[in-house]
CSV table of C-alpha atoms in Angstrom, one decimal:
chain,number,residue,atom,x,y,z
A,11,MET,CA,136.5,106.7,-83.2
A,12,ALA,CA,135.1,108.8,-80.3
A,13,ALA,CA,132.9,107.2,-77.7
A,14,LYS,CA,129.9,109.5,-78.5
A,15,ASP,CA,130.0,108.2,-82.1
A,16,ALA,CA,129.3,104.7,-80.8
A,17,ILE,CA,125.5,104.8,-81.6
A,18,ASN,CA,125.7,106.9,-84.4
A,19,VAL,CA,124.8,104.5,-87.4
A,20,GLU,CA,126.2,106.6,-90.2
A,21,ARG,CA,129.5,107.4,-88.7
A,22,GLN,CA,130.1,103.9,-87.6
A,23,LEU,CA,129.1,102.4,-91.0
A,24,VAL,CA,131.1,105.1,-92.9
A,25,PHE,CA,134.1,104.1,-91.0
A,26,TYR,CA,133.7,100.5,-91.7
A,27,GLY,CA,132.7,101.0,-95.4
A,28,ALA,CA,135.7,103.1,-96.1
A,29,TYR,CA,137.6,99.7,-95.6
A,30,HIS,CA,135.2,97.7,-97.7
A,31,SER,CA,134.6,99.3,-101.1
A,32,ASN,CA,135.9,96.4,-103.2
A,33,PRO,CA,133.1,94.1,-104.4
A,34,TYR,CA,135.4,91.0,-104.1
A,35,ASN,CA,136.3,92.0,-100.6
A,36,ILE,CA,132.9,92.5,-99.7
A,37,ALA,CA,131.8,89.2,-101.0
A,38,ILE,CA,134.4,87.6,-99.2
A,39,HIS,CA,133.3,89.3,-95.9
A,40,ILE,CA,129.7,88.2,-96.6
A,41,LEU,CA,130.8,84.7,-96.6
A,42,CYS,CA,133.4,84.7,-93.9
A,43,VAL,CA,132.4,87.4,-91.4
A,44,PRO,CA,129.3,85.1,-90.3
A,45,LEU,CA,131.6,82.1,-90.3
A,46,ILE,CA,134.1,83.9,-87.9
A,47,LEU,CA,131.1,85.0,-85.4
A,48,TRP,CA,129.6,81.5,-85.7
A,49,SER,CA,132.8,79.7,-84.8
A,50,ALA,CA,133.7,82.3,-81.9
A,51,PHE,CA,130.3,81.3,-80.6
A,52,VAL,CA,131.3,77.6,-80.5
A,53,PHE,CA,134.4,78.6,-78.6
A,54,LEU,CA,132.5,80.4,-76.0
A,55,ALA,CA,129.8,77.7,-75.7
A,56,VAL,CA,132.4,75.7,-74.1
A,57,ALA,CA,134.0,78.3,-72.0
A,58,PRO,CA,133.5,78.0,-68.3
A,59,VAL,CA,130.8,80.1,-66.8
A,60,PRO,CA,130.3,81.7,-63.2
A,61,GLN,CA,128.2,79.8,-60.8
A,62,ALA,CA,126.1,82.9,-60.7
A,63,PHE,CA,124.9,82.2,-64.2
A,64,PRO,CA,121.4,80.3,-64.2
A,65,THR,CA,121.3,76.8,-65.4
A,66,ILE,CA,118.9,77.3,-68.4
A,67,THR,CA,119.2,74.8,-71.3
A,68,HIS,CA,117.0,73.4,-74.2
A,69,ASP,CA,117.5,71.3,-77.1
A,70,PHE,CA,115.3,72.4,-80.1
A,71,ASN,CA,116.6,69.6,-82.1
A,72,PRO,CA,120.0,67.8,-82.6
A,73,TYR,CA,121.3,70.9,-84.6
A,74,LEU,CA,119.9,73.8,-82.5
A,75,ALA,CA,120.2,74.2,-78.7
A,76,PHE,CA,120.1,76.9,-76.0
A,77,GLU,CA,122.2,77.3,-73.0
A,78,PHE,CA,122.6,80.5,-70.8
A,79,ASN,CA,126.3,81.0,-71.5
A,80,TRP,CA,129.1,83.5,-72.9
A,81,ALA,CA,128.0,82.7,-76.5
A,82,PHE,CA,124.2,83.6,-75.8
A,83,LEU,CA,125.3,86.8,-74.0
A,84,LEU,CA,127.6,87.9,-76.7
A,85,ALA,CA,125.0,87.3,-79.4
A,86,LEU,CA,122.4,89.1,-77.3
A,87,SER,CA,124.8,92.0,-76.6
A,88,TYR,CA,125.6,92.4,-80.4
A,89,ASN,CA,121.9,92.5,-81.4
A,90,ILE,CA,120.9,94.6,-78.9
A,91,TYR,CA,123.7,97.1,-80.3
A,92,TYR,CA,122.4,96.5,-83.6
A,93,ILE,CA,118.9,97.5,-82.8
A,94,VAL,CA,120.2,100.5,-81.2
A,95,LEU,CA,122.1,101.6,-84.3
A,96,GLU,CA,119.5,100.8,-86.8
A,97,PRO,CA,116.1,99.4,-85.2
A,98,VAL,CA,114.5,97.7,-88.3
A,99,ALA,CA,117.9,96.3,-89.7
A,100,GLY,CA,118.8,95.1,-86.1
A,101,LEU,CA,115.5,93.2,-85.6
A,102,LEU,CA,115.8,91.7,-89.2
A,103,TYR,CA,119.0,90.3,-88.0
A,104,ALA,CA,117.8,88.8,-84.9
A,105,PRO,CA,116.5,85.5,-86.5
A,106,GLN,CA,120.0,85.0,-88.3
A,107,MET,CA,121.8,85.8,-85.0
A,108,ALA,CA,119.6,83.2,-83.0
A,109,ALA,CA,120.1,80.6,-85.6
A,110,MET,CA,124.0,81.2,-85.5
A,111,VAL,CA,124.1,81.1,-81.7
A,112,PHE,CA,121.8,78.1,-81.3
A,113,SER,CA,123.4,75.9,-84.1
A,114,ALA,CA,127.0,77.0,-82.5
A,115,ILE,CA,126.0,75.8,-79.0
A,116,ALA,CA,124.8,72.5,-80.4
A,117,PHE,CA,127.8,72.0,-82.7
A,118,ALA,CA,130.2,72.6,-79.6
A,119,HIS,CA,128.8,69.4,-78.0
A,120,ARG,CA,130.3,67.5,-80.8
A,121,ASP,CA,133.3,65.6,-80.1
A,122,ASP,CA,135.1,67.4,-82.9
A,123,GLY,CA,133.0,70.5,-82.7
A,124,VAL,CA,135.7,72.9,-81.3
A,125,LYS,CA,138.3,71.3,-83.6
A,126,LEU,CA,136.3,72.0,-86.8
A,127,ALA,CA,135.4,75.3,-85.5
A,128,VAL,CA,139.1,76.3,-85.3
A,129,TYR,CA,139.6,75.3,-88.9
A,130,VAL,CA,136.7,77.4,-90.0
A,131,HIS,CA,137.8,80.3,-87.8
A,132,VAL,CA,141.4,80.4,-89.2
A,133,PHE,CA,140.4,79.9,-92.8
A,134,SER,CA,137.8,82.8,-92.6
A,135,TRP,CA,140.5,85.0,-91.0
A,136,VAL,CA,142.9,84.2,-93.9
A,137,MET,CA,140.4,85.0,-96.4
A,138,GLN,CA,139.6,88.3,-94.8
A,139,PHE,CA,143.4,89.3,-95.1
A,140,VAL,CA,143.5,88.0,-98.6
A,141,GLY,CA,140.4,90.2,-99.5
A,142,HIS,CA,141.9,93.2,-98.0
A,143,GLY,CA,145.6,92.6,-99.2
A,144,VAL,CA,144.7,91.6,-102.9
A,145,ALA,CA,141.3,93.1,-103.7
A,146,GLU,CA,141.0,96.2,-101.3
A,147,LYS,CA,144.7,96.9,-101.1
A,148,ARG,CA,144.1,98.4,-97.7
A,149,ALA,CA,144.6,96.9,-94.2
A,150,PRO,CA,141.7,95.8,-92.4
A,151,ALA,CA,139.6,98.1,-90.1
A,152,LEU,CA,140.8,96.2,-87.1
A,153,LEU,CA,144.1,97.5,-87.3
A,154,ASP,CA,142.8,101.2,-86.6
A,155,ASN,CA,139.9,100.2,-84.5
A,156,ILE,CA,139.8,96.6,-83.3
A,157,LEU,CA,136.7,96.5,-81.1
A,158,GLY,CA,134.6,98.6,-83.8
A,159,ALA,CA,135.6,96.4,-86.5
A,160,LEU,CA,134.9,93.2,-84.8
A,161,VAL,CA,131.6,94.3,-83.6
A,162,LEU,CA,130.4,96.1,-86.7
A,163,ALA,CA,131.5,93.4,-89.2
A,164,PRO,CA,128.5,91.0,-89.1
A,165,PHE,CA,126.0,94.1,-89.2
A,166,PHE,CA,127.8,95.7,-92.0
A,167,VAL,CA,127.5,92.4,-94.1
A,168,HIS,CA,124.1,92.0,-93.2
A,169,LEU,CA,123.3,95.6,-94.4
A,170,GLU,CA,125.2,95.0,-97.6
A,171,ILE,CA,122.5,92.4,-98.3
A,172,LEU,CA,119.6,94.5,-97.3
A,173,PHE,CA,121.0,97.4,-99.3
A,174,ALA,CA,121.4,95.0,-102.5
A,175,ILE,CA,117.6,94.4,-102.3
A,176,GLY,CA,116.7,98.2,-101.9
A,177,TYR,CA,116.6,98.5,-98.2
A,178,ASN,CA,116.7,102.2,-96.8
A,179,LYS,CA,118.1,103.9,-99.9
A,180,PRO,CA,118.8,107.3,-98.1
A,181,LEU,CA,121.0,105.5,-95.6
A,182,HIS,CA,122.8,103.5,-98.2
A,183,LYS,CA,123.6,106.6,-100.3
A,184,THR,CA,124.7,108.3,-97.1
A,185,ILE,CA,127.2,105.6,-96.3
A,186,VAL,CA,128.4,105.2,-99.8
A,187,ASN,CA,129.2,108.9,-100.2
A,188,GLY,CA,130.8,109.1,-96.8
A,189,SER,CA,132.9,106.1,-97.4
A,190,LYS,CA,134.0,107.6,-100.7
A,191,VAL,CA,135.2,110.8,-99.0
A,192,GLU,CA,137.1,108.8,-96.5
A,193,ILE,CA,138.7,106.5,-99.3
A,194,ALA,CA,139.8,109.8,-101.0
A,195,LYS,CA,141.2,111.2,-97.9
A,196,PHE,CA,143.2,107.8,-97.3
A,197,ARG,CA,144.6,107.9,-100.8
A,198,ARG,CA,145.7,111.4,-100.7
A,199,GLU,CA,147.4,110.6,-97.3
A,200,LYS,CA,149.1,107.5,-98.8
A,201,ALA,CA,150.2,109.5,-101.9
A,202,GLN,CA,151.7,112.2,-99.7
A,203,GLU,CA,153.6,109.6,-97.7
A,204,GLN,CA,154.8,108.0,-100.9
A,205,ARG,CA,156.0,111.4,-102.2
A,206,ALA,CA,157.8,112.1,-99.0
A,207,THR,CA,159.5,108.9,-98.9
A,208,GLU,CA,160.8,109.4,-102.4
A,209,ARG,CA,162.0,112.9,-101.6
A,210,ASP,CA,163.9,111.6,-98.4
A,211,ALA,CA,165.4,108.7,-100.6
A,212,LEU,CA,166.7,111.4,-103.0
A,213,LEU,CA,168.1,113.5,-100.4
A,214,ARG,CA,170.0,110.6,-98.8
A,215,LYS,CA,171.9,110.0,-102.2
């Protein structure tokens, strides 16, 4: 996807939506994508930081904590990008993002925190591939655009929930229609590839 499209919300979400049209696959993503991001925050919360980073910490309670570290910077970067893409939806996502990163930072300090986060991370990725292979019957978006897919996934599932309760119907309609066009294009290309394969097989006989 062209760099100039990076802040075009319609292009970004149509791209991602074309890989996520099956309701079962979408449901799996709504559950597992936040778990993947949360567990990634746990890993980043224990990663070494440069000495230049300010030493700022605050424990809100045993389950929520703040530290100026890689997890916080990733969460901040993601949410700023989401606000640029779609300001209202991005701002609505901010409390969820804060809860995820603060809980992940606190969880990372448990003796078994990273170990449990690995289990969550692996399980969630396996379910993602099951959703694509069994329900969607299409490879995940990350195989075509790994950076875009990893960054967009949390915001896409957030918007799926918002759309379900009536948020920004014109944008939803545009994304659904655009995704249908891309899906139809993909299916045509797969059908052409299948016919070419069958033709080549007949010629070799």
